[in-house]
PDB file of C-alpha atoms in Angstrom:
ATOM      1  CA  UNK A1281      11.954 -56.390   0.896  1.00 47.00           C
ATOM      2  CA  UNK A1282      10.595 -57.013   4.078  1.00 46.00           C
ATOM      3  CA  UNK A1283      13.984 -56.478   6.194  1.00 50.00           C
ATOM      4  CA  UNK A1284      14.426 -53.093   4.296  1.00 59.00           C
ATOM      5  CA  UNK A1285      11.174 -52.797   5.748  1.00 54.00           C
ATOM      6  CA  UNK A1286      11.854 -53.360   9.051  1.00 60.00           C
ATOM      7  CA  UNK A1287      14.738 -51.407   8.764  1.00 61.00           C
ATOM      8  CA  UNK A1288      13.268 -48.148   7.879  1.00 59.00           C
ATOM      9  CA  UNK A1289      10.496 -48.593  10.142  1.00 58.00           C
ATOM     10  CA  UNK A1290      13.192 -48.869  13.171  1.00 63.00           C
ATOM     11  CA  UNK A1291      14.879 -45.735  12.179  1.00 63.00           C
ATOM     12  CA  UNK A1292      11.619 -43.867  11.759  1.00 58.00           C
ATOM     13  CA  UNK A1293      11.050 -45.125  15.198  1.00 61.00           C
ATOM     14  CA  UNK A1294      14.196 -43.858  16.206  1.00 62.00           C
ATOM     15  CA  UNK A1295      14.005 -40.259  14.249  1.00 60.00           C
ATOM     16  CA  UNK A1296      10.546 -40.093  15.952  1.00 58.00           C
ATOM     17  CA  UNK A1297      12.095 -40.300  19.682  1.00 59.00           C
ATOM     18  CA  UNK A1298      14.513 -37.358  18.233  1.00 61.00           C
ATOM     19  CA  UNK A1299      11.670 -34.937  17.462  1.00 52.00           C
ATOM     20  CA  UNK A1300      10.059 -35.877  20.875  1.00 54.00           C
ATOM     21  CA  UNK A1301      13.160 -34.579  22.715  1.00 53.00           C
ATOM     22  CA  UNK A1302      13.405 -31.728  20.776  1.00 52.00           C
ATOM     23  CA  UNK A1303      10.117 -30.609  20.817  1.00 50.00           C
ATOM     24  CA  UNK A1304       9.914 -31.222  24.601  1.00 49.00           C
ATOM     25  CA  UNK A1305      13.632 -29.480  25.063  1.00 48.00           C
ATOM     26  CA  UNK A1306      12.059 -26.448  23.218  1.00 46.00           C
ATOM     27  CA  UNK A1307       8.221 -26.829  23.871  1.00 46.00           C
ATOM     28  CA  UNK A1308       6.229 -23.209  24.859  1.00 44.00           C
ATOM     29  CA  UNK A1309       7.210 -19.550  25.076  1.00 47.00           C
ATOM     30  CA  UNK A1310      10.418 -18.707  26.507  1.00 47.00           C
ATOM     31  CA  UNK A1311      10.748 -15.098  28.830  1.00 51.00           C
ATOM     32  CA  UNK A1312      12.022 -12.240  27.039  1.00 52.00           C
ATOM     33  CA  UNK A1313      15.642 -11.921  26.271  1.00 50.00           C
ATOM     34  CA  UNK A1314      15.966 -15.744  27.510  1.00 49.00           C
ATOM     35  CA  UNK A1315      18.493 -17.501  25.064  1.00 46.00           C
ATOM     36  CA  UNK A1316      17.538 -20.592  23.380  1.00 45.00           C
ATOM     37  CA  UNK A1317      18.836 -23.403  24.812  1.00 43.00           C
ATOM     38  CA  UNK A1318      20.204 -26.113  22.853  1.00 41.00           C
ATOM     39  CA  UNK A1319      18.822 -29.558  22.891  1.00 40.00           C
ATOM     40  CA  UNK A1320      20.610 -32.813  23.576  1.00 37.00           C
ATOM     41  CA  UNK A1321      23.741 -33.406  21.391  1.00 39.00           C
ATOM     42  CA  UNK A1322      22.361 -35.479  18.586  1.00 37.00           C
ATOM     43  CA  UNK A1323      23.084 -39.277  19.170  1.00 41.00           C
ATOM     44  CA  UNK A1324      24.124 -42.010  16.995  1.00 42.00           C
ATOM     45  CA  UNK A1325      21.277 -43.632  15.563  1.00 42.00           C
ATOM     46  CA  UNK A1326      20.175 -47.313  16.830  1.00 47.00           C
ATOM     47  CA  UNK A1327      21.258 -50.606  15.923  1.00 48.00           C
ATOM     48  CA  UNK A1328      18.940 -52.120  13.264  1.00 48.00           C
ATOM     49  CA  UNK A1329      18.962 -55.202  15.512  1.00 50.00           C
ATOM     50  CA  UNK A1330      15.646 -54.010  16.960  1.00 52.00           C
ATOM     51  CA  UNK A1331      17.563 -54.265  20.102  1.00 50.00           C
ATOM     52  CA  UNK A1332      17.301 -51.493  23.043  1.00 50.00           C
ATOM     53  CA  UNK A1333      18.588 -51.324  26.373  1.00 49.00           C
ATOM     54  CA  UNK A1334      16.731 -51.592  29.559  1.00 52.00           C
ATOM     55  CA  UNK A1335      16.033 -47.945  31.172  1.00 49.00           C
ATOM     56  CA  UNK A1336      18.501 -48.964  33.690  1.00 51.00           C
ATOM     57  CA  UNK A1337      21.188 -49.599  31.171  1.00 48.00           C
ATOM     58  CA  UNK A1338      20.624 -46.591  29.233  1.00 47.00           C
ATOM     59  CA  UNK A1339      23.245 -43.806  29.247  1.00 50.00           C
ATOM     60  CA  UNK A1340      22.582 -40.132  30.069  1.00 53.00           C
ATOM     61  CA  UNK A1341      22.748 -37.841  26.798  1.00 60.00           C
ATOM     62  CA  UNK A1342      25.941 -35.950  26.173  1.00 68.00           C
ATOM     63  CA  UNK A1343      25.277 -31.856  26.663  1.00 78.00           C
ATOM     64  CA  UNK A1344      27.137 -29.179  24.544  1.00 81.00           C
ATOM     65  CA  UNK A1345      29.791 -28.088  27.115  1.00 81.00           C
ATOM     66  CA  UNK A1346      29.377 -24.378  25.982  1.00 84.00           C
ATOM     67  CA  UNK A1347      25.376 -24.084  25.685  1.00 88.00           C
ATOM     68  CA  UNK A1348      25.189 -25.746  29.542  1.00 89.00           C
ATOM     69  CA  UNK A1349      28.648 -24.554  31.301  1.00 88.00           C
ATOM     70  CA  UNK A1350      27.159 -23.762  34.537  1.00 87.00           C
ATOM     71  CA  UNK A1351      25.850 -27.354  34.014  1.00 87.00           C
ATOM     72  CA  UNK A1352      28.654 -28.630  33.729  1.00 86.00           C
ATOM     73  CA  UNK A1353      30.580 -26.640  36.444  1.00 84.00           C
ATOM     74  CA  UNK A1354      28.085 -27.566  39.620  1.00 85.00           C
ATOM     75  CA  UNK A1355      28.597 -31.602  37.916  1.00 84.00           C
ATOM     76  CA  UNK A1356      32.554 -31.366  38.462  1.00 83.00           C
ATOM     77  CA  UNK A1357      31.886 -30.418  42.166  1.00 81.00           C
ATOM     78  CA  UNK A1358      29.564 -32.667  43.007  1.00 82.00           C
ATOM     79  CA  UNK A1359      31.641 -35.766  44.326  1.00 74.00           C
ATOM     80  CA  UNK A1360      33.939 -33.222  46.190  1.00 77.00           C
ATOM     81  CA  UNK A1361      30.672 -33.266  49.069  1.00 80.00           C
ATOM     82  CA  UNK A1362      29.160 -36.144  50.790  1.00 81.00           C
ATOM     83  CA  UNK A1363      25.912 -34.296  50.213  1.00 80.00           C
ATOM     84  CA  UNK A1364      25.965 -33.722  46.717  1.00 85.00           C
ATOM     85  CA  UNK A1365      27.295 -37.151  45.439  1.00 82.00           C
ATOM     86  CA  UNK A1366      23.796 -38.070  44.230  1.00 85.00           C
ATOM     87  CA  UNK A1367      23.101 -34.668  42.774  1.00 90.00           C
ATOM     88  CA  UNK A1368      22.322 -31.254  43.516  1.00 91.00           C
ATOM     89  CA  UNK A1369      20.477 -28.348  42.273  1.00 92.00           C
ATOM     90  CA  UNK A1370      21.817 -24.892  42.338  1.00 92.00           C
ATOM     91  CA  UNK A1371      20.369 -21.571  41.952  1.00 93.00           C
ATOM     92  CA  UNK A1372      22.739 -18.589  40.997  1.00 93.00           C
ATOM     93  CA  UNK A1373      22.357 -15.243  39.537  1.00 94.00           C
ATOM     94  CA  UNK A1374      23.874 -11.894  39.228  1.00 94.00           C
ATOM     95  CA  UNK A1375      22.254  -8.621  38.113  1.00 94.00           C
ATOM     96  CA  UNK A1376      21.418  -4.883  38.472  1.00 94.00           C
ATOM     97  CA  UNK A1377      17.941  -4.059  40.016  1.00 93.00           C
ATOM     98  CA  UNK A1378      16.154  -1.261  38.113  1.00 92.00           C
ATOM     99  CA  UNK A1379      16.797   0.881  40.852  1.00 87.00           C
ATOM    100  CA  UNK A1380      20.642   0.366  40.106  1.00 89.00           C
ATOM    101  CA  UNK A1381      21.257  -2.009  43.105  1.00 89.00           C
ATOM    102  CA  UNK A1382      23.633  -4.806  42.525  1.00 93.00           C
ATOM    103  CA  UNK A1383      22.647  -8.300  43.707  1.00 93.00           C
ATOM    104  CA  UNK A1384      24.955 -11.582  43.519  1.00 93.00           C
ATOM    105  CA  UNK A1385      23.692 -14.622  44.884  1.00 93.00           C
ATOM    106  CA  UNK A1386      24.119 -18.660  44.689  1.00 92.00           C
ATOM    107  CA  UNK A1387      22.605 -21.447  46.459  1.00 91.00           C
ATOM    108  CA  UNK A1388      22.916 -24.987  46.327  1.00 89.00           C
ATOM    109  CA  UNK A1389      21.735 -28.066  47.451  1.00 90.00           C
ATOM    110  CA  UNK A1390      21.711 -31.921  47.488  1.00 90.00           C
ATOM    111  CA  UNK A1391      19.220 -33.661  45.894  1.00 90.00           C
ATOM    112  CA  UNK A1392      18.868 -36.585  48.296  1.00 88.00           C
ATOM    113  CA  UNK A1393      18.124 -34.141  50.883  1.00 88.00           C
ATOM    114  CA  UNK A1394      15.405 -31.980  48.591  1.00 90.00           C
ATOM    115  CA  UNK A1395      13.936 -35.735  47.932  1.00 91.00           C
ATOM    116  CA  UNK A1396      13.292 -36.883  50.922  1.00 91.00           C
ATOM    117  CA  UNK A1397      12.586 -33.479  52.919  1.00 91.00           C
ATOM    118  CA  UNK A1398       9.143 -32.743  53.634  1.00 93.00           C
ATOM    119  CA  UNK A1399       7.400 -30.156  51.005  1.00 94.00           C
ATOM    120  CA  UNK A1400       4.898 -29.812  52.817  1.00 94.00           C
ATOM    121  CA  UNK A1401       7.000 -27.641  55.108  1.00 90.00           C
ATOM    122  CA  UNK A1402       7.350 -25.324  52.132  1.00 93.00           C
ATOM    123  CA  UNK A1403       3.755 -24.681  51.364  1.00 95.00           C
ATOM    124  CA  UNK A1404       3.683 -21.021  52.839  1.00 93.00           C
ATOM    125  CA  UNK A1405       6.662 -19.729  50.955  1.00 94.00           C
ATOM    126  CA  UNK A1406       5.064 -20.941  47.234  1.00 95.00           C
ATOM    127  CA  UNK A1407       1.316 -19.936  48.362  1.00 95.00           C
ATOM    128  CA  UNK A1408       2.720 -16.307  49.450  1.00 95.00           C
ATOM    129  CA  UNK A1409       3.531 -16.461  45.686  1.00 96.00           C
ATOM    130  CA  UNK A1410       0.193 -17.888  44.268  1.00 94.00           C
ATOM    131  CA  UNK A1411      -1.695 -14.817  43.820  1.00 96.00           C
ATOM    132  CA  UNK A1412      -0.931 -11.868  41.040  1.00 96.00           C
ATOM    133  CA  UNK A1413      -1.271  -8.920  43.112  1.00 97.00           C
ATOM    134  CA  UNK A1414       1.407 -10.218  45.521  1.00 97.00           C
ATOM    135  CA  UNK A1415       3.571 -10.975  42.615  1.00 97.00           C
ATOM    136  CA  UNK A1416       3.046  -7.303  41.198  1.00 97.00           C
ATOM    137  CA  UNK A1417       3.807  -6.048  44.525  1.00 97.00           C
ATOM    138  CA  UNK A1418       7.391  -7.640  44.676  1.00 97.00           C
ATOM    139  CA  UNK A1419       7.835  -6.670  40.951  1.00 96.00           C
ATOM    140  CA  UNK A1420       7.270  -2.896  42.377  1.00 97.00           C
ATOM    141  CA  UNK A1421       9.254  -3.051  45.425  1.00 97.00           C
ATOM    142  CA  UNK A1422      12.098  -4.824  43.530  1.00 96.00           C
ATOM    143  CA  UNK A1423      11.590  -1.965  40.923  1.00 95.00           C
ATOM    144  CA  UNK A1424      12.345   0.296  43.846  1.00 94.00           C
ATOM    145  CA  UNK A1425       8.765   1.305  45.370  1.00 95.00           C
ATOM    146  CA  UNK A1426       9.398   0.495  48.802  1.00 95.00           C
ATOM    147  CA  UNK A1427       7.307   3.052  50.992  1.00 96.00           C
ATOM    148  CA  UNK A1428       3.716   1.781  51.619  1.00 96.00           C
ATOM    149  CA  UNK A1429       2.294   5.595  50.410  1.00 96.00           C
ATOM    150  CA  UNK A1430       4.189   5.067  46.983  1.00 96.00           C
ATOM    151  CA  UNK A1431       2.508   1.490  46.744  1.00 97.00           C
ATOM    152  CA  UNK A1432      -0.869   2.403  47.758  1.00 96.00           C
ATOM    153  CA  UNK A1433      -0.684   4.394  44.535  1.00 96.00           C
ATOM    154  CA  UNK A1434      -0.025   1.238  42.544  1.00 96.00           C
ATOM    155  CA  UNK A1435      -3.704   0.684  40.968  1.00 94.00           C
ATOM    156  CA  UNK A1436      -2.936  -2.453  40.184  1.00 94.00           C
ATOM    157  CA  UNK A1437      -2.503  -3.622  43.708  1.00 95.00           C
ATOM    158  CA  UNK A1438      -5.718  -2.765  45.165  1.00 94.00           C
ATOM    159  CA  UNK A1439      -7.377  -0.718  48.561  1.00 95.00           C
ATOM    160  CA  UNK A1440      -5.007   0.138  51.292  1.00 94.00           C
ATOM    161  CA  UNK A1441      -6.081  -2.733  52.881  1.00 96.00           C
ATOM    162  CA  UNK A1442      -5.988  -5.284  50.636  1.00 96.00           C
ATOM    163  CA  UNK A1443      -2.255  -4.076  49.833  1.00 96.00           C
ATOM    164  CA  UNK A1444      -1.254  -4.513  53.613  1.00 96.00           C
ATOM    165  CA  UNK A1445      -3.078  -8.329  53.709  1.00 96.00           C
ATOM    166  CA  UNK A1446      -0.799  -8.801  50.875  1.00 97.00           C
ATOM    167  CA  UNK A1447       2.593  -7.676  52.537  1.00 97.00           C
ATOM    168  CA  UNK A1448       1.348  -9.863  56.073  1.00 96.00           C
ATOM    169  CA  UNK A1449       1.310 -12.286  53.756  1.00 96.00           C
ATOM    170  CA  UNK A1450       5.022 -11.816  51.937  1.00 97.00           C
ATOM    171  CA  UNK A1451       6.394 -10.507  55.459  1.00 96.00           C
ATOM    172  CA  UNK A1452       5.207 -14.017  56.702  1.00 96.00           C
ATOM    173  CA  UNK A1453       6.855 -16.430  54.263  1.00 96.00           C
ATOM    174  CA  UNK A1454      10.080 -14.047  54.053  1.00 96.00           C
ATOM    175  CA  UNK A1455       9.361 -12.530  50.747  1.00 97.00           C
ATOM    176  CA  UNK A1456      10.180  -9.441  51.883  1.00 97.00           C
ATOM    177  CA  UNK A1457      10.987  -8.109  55.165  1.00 96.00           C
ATOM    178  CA  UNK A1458      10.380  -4.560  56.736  1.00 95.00           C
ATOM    179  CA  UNK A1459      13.361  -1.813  56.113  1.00 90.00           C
ATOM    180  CA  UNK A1460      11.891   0.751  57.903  1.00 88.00           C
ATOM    181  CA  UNK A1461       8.631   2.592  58.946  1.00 90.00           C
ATOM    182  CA  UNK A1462       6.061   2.205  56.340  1.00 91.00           C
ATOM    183  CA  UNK A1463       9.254   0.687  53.934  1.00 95.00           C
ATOM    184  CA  UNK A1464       9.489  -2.749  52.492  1.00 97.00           C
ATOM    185  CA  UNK A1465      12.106  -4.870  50.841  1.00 96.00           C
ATOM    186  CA  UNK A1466      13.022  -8.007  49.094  1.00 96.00           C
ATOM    187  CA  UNK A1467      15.659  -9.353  50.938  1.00 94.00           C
ATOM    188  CA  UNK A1468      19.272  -9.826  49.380  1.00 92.00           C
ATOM    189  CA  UNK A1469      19.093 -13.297  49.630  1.00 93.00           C
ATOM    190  CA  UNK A1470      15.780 -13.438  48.231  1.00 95.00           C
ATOM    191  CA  UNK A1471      16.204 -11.839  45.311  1.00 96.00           C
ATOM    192  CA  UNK A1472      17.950 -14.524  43.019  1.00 95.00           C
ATOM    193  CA  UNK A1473      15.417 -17.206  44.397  1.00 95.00           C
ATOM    194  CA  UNK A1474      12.735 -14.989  43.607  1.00 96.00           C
ATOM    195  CA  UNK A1475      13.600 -14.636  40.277  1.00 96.00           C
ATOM    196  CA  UNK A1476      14.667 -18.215  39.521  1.00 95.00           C
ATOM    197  CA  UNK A1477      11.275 -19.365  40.546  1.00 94.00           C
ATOM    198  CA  UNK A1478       9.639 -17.163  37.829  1.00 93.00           C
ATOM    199  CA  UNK A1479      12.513 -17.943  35.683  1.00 93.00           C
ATOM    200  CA  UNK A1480      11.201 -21.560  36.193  1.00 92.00           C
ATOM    201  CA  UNK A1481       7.508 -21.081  36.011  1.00 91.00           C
ATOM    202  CA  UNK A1482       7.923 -20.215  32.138  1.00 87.00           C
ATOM    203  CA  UNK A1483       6.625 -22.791  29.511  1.00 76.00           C
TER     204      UNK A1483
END
C-alpha cells in the first residue's frame, strides 16, 4: 500500500509540473487577433523510480512543427553561421499599414553577441518608448498622420509643445525620422521592430 502510495504521489508530482508549463505557456491576455499558441508537446510521464535528471542532463521539450514553423525554420539555419551556433533571435514581419503601405522586414541576431553586449547602450531606444503619449504618437503616424498640424489635433497627445518634446525624443532614439517640413515617419526598418516590441510587451 505504501509503494502504490508513492507511486501516485510521483505522478501527481509529475502531472503538477504539466499544469505549471501550461499555465505559464498560456498565462495573461493575449493581443487581439493573436492565435493561441500551443504549449509544449505533452511528454511521457516519469519513471516511478523517483529518479530525475540533473538540469544539465535534461532534454529540451519537443515543439509541434506546425504551431512553431518559423521556430523551427531560424533553428535549421543556425549552425550554417559562426554567429548563430549558440542561438539567435529573429524578428520578422510582414503587413499592410492602415494607410495601405506595405512593409516587409526581418532581422536576426546571435545570442552570444545580445548576451554579452552592453544594454546599457540601449537604454535611449526603450525609454523613447516608456511613456504613452509617445507610444500614441507612433500609433498615429504609423496610422498615417504624419504632418505636425494634423498631430497637434490629436487630443490625446497634448499642447504643441509637449507633442514636439515628444518627437525630439523619438527623432533621437530613431523612432521616427523627419520626411519632410513639419512631416514625420516611422522608418521602414523600424516598423517590424516597433511592433514586435509591443507584440512582446503583452502578458
Amino acid at each position: 500500500m505504501t509503494r502504490d502510495y508513492e507511486g501516485l504521489r510521483r505522478k501527481l508530482d509529475a502531472l503538477s509540473d504539466r499544469v505549471a508549463q501550461l499555465e505559464a505557456a498560456h498565462g495573461g491576455a493575449r493581443p487581439p487577433g493573436a492565435k493561441e499558441s500551443a504549449p509544449y508537446e505533452a511528454q511521457p510521464p516519469k519513471p516511478d523510480d523517483g529518479h530525475r535528471p540533473p538540469p544539465d542532463e535534461a532534454q529540451p521539450p519537443t515543439l509541434d512543427a506546425e504551431t512553431f514553423w518559423a521556430l523551427h525554420g531560424v533553428q535549421q539555419r543556425l549552425a550554417g553561421d559562426p554567429s548563430t551556433r549558440g542561438g539567435a533571435v529573429m524578428i520578422v514581419g510582414s503587413l499592410t499599414l492602415p494607410n495601405g503601405g506595405p512593409v516587409a522586414w526581418h532581422q536576426i541576431a546571435g545570442s552570444d553577441g545580445l548576451l554579452t553586449s552592453d544594454w546599457s547602450d540601449q537604454a535611449l531606444s526603450f525609454s523613447a518608448l516608456g511613456h504613452p503619449v509617445r507610444l500614441e504618437l507612433l500609433r498615429h503616424i504609423l496610422a498615417g498622420v504624419h504632418a505636425t498640424a494634423d498631430l497637434a489635433e490629436v487630443t490625446a497627445l497634448g499642447t504643441t509643445g509637449q507633442l514636439h518634446h515628444h518627437l525630439r525624443q523619438l527623432l533621437a532614439a530613431g523612432w521616427v525620422r523627419q520626411s519632410g517640413r513639419g512631416s514625420y515617419e516611422v522608418p521602414a526598418a523600424r516598423v517590424v521592430p516597433l511592433l514586435a516590441c509591443l507584440t512582446g510587451s503583452w502578458r
